[in-house]
Amino acid sequence: MSRRVCFTLRVKPDLMDEYIARHSPVWPEMLEEIAASGRRDYSIFHLGDGLLVGTYVTDDDAAAQEYLARSEVAAQWEESMAPFFLGLDGRPDQAARTHPEVFHLETQLAAARAL
């Protein structure tokens, strides 16, 4: 069953413009690695003051994490991005704080319709 994952990261506010530029676009080979890991419908939003919230869908988040942890391309990308972040211990793709889902329309709507 698919799982939606939400995470937050904090970028140094004075580096936010450069962070955005580095994602416009992301290296094509990194995009392929993200897809190969099993992550899909992946988005990152800037909430202001360097705060980022990201979401993606995966069938097995542990396997996706493991795949990216072994990826040379992901290691290179994360090394290039590491100077942007505040308060991280480790690679951003491995150390981002995740958050529990509280509400999902489609899940609740399907349950309500099944009654």
mmCIF file of C-alpha atoms in Angstrom:
data_model
loop_
_atom_site.group_PDB
_atom_site.id
_atom_site.type_symbol
_atom_site.label_atom_id
_atom_site.label_comp_id
_atom_site.label_asym_id
_atom_site.label_seq_id
_atom_site.Cartn_x
_atom_site.Cartn_y
_atom_site.Cartn_z
ATOM 1 C CA MET A 1 0.000 0.000 0.000
ATOM 2 C CA SER A 2 1.264 3.465 -0.861
ATOM 3 C CA ARG A 3 2.369 5.768 1.914
ATOM 4 C CA ARG A 4 2.543 9.550 1.775
ATOM 5 C CA VAL A 5 5.590 10.992 3.540
ATOM 6 C CA CYS A 6 5.970 14.582 4.737
ATOM 7 C CA PHE A 7 9.290 16.026 5.843
ATOM 8 C CA THR A 8 10.754 19.363 6.872
ATOM 9 C CA LEU A 9 14.179 20.863 6.417
ATOM 10 C CA ARG A 10 15.583 24.293 7.190
ATOM 11 C CA VAL A 11 17.831 26.102 4.721
ATOM 12 C CA LYS A 12 20.018 29.013 5.779
ATOM 13 C CA PRO A 13 17.781 31.962 4.799
ATOM 14 C CA ASP A 14 20.619 33.807 3.077
ATOM 15 C CA LEU A 15 21.168 30.766 0.809
ATOM 16 C CA MET A 16 17.515 30.254 -0.147
ATOM 17 C CA ASP A 17 17.812 31.844 -3.601
ATOM 18 C CA GLU A 18 20.775 29.592 -4.428
ATOM 19 C CA TYR A 19 18.907 26.548 -3.053
ATOM 20 C CA ILE A 20 15.987 27.302 -5.379
ATOM 21 C CA ALA A 21 18.357 27.830 -8.310
ATOM 22 C CA ARG A 22 19.964 24.428 -7.668
ATOM 23 C CA HIS A 23 16.513 22.853 -7.959
ATOM 24 C CA SER A 24 15.704 24.596 -11.246
ATOM 25 C CA PRO A 25 16.389 21.968 -12.512
ATOM 26 C CA VAL A 26 17.810 19.158 -10.368
ATOM 27 C CA TRP A 27 20.490 17.058 -12.071
ATOM 28 C CA PRO A 28 18.741 14.675 -14.516
ATOM 29 C CA GLU A 29 20.650 11.697 -13.092
ATOM 30 C CA MET A 30 19.440 12.602 -9.572
ATOM 31 C CA LEU A 31 15.851 12.796 -10.809
ATOM 32 C CA GLU A 32 16.278 9.289 -12.226
ATOM 33 C CA GLU A 33 17.683 7.999 -8.912
ATOM 34 C CA ILE A 34 14.752 9.439 -6.966
ATOM 35 C CA ALA A 35 12.341 7.720 -9.347
ATOM 36 C CA ALA A 36 14.328 4.460 -9.237
ATOM 37 C CA SER A 37 14.180 4.517 -5.422
ATOM 38 C CA GLY A 38 10.402 4.234 -5.611
ATOM 39 C CA ARG A 39 9.555 7.781 -4.579
ATOM 40 C CA ARG A 40 6.953 9.525 -6.713
ATOM 41 C CA ASP A 41 4.709 12.592 -6.629
ATOM 42 C CA TYR A 42 7.640 14.347 -4.908
ATOM 43 C CA SER A 43 7.373 18.068 -4.123
ATOM 44 C CA ILE A 44 9.228 20.568 -1.955
ATOM 45 C CA PHE A 45 7.624 23.840 -0.866
ATOM 46 C CA HIS A 46 9.260 26.919 0.662
ATOM 47 C CA LEU A 47 7.251 28.256 3.585
ATOM 48 C CA GLY A 48 9.433 31.313 4.181
ATOM 49 C CA ASP A 49 12.447 32.038 6.387
ATOM 50 C CA GLY A 50 14.258 28.999 4.982
ATOM 51 C CA LEU A 51 11.663 26.459 6.129
ATOM 52 C CA LEU A 52 10.942 23.729 3.585
ATOM 53 C CA VAL A 53 8.216 21.109 3.616
ATOM 54 C CA GLY A 54 8.379 18.201 1.234
ATOM 55 C CA THR A 55 6.052 15.369 0.357
ATOM 56 C CA TYR A 56 6.309 12.200 -1.667
ATOM 57 C CA VAL A 57 4.535 8.885 -2.099
ATOM 58 C CA THR A 58 6.244 5.522 -1.842
ATOM 59 C CA ASP A 59 5.299 1.885 -1.447
ATOM 60 C CA ASP A 60 8.275 1.179 0.853
ATOM 61 C CA ASP A 61 9.997 4.182 2.393
ATOM 62 C CA ALA A 62 12.678 2.105 4.119
ATOM 63 C CA ALA A 63 13.634 0.546 0.777
ATOM 64 C CA ALA A 64 13.665 3.974 -0.890
ATOM 65 C CA GLN A 65 15.918 5.335 1.877
ATOM 66 C CA GLU A 66 18.220 2.332 1.546
ATOM 67 C CA TYR A 67 18.396 2.683 -2.241
ATOM 68 C CA LEU A 68 19.336 6.357 -1.993
ATOM 69 C CA ALA A 69 21.837 5.671 0.801
ATOM 70 C CA ARG A 70 23.695 3.317 -1.588
ATOM 71 C CA SER A 71 23.446 5.641 -4.603
ATOM 72 C CA GLU A 72 26.665 7.339 -5.662
ATOM 73 C CA VAL A 73 24.669 10.006 -7.531
ATOM 74 C CA ALA A 74 22.532 10.738 -4.459
ATOM 75 C CA ALA A 75 25.664 10.933 -2.279
ATOM 76 C CA GLN A 76 27.189 13.478 -4.680
ATOM 77 C CA TRP A 77 23.971 15.518 -4.819
ATOM 78 C CA GLU A 78 23.555 15.503 -1.039
ATOM 79 C CA GLU A 79 27.206 16.468 -0.520
ATOM 80 C CA SER A 80 26.725 19.428 -2.858
ATOM 81 C CA MET A 81 23.546 20.455 -0.998
ATOM 82 C CA ALA A 82 24.745 19.896 2.604
ATOM 83 C CA PRO A 83 26.097 23.453 3.121
ATOM 84 C CA PHE A 84 22.592 24.876 2.636
ATOM 85 C CA PHE A 85 20.977 23.225 5.675
ATOM 86 C CA LEU A 86 20.658 24.139 9.335
ATOM 87 C CA GLY A 87 20.413 21.617 12.160
ATOM 88 C CA LEU A 88 21.077 18.415 10.231
ATOM 89 C CA ASP A 89 23.206 15.522 11.362
ATOM 90 C CA GLY A 90 23.928 13.541 8.206
ATOM 91 C CA ARG A 91 22.786 13.661 4.620
ATOM 92 C CA PRO A 92 19.653 15.747 4.005
ATOM 93 C CA ASP A 93 17.911 12.862 2.207
ATOM 94 C CA GLN A 94 18.492 10.630 5.239
ATOM 95 C CA ALA A 95 18.209 13.082 8.140
ATOM 96 C CA ALA A 96 15.114 15.152 7.310
ATOM 97 C CA ARG A 97 12.501 15.189 10.040
ATOM 98 C CA THR A 98 9.315 13.359 9.035
ATOM 99 C CA HIS A 99 5.801 14.141 10.270
ATOM 100 C CA PRO A 100 2.710 11.981 10.775
ATOM 101 C CA GLU A 101 -0.213 12.419 8.430
ATOM 102 C CA VAL A 102 -3.325 13.746 10.151
ATOM 103 C CA PHE A 103 -5.804 13.893 7.263
ATOM 104 C CA HIS A 104 -6.028 12.616 3.706
ATOM 105 C CA LEU A 105 -9.201 13.363 1.748
ATOM 106 C CA GLU A 106 -9.171 10.348 -0.561
ATOM 107 C CA THR A 107 -8.616 7.845 2.275
ATOM 108 C CA GLN A 108 -11.429 9.234 4.410
ATOM 109 C CA LEU A 109 -13.763 9.726 1.485
ATOM 110 C CA ALA A 110 -13.284 6.093 0.371
ATOM 111 C CA ALA A 111 -13.944 4.892 3.930
ATOM 112 C CA ALA A 112 -17.060 7.052 4.234
ATOM 113 C CA ARG A 113 -18.422 5.846 0.891
ATOM 114 C CA ALA A 114 -17.887 2.223 1.912
ATOM 115 C CA LEU A 115 -20.305 2.577 4.829
#
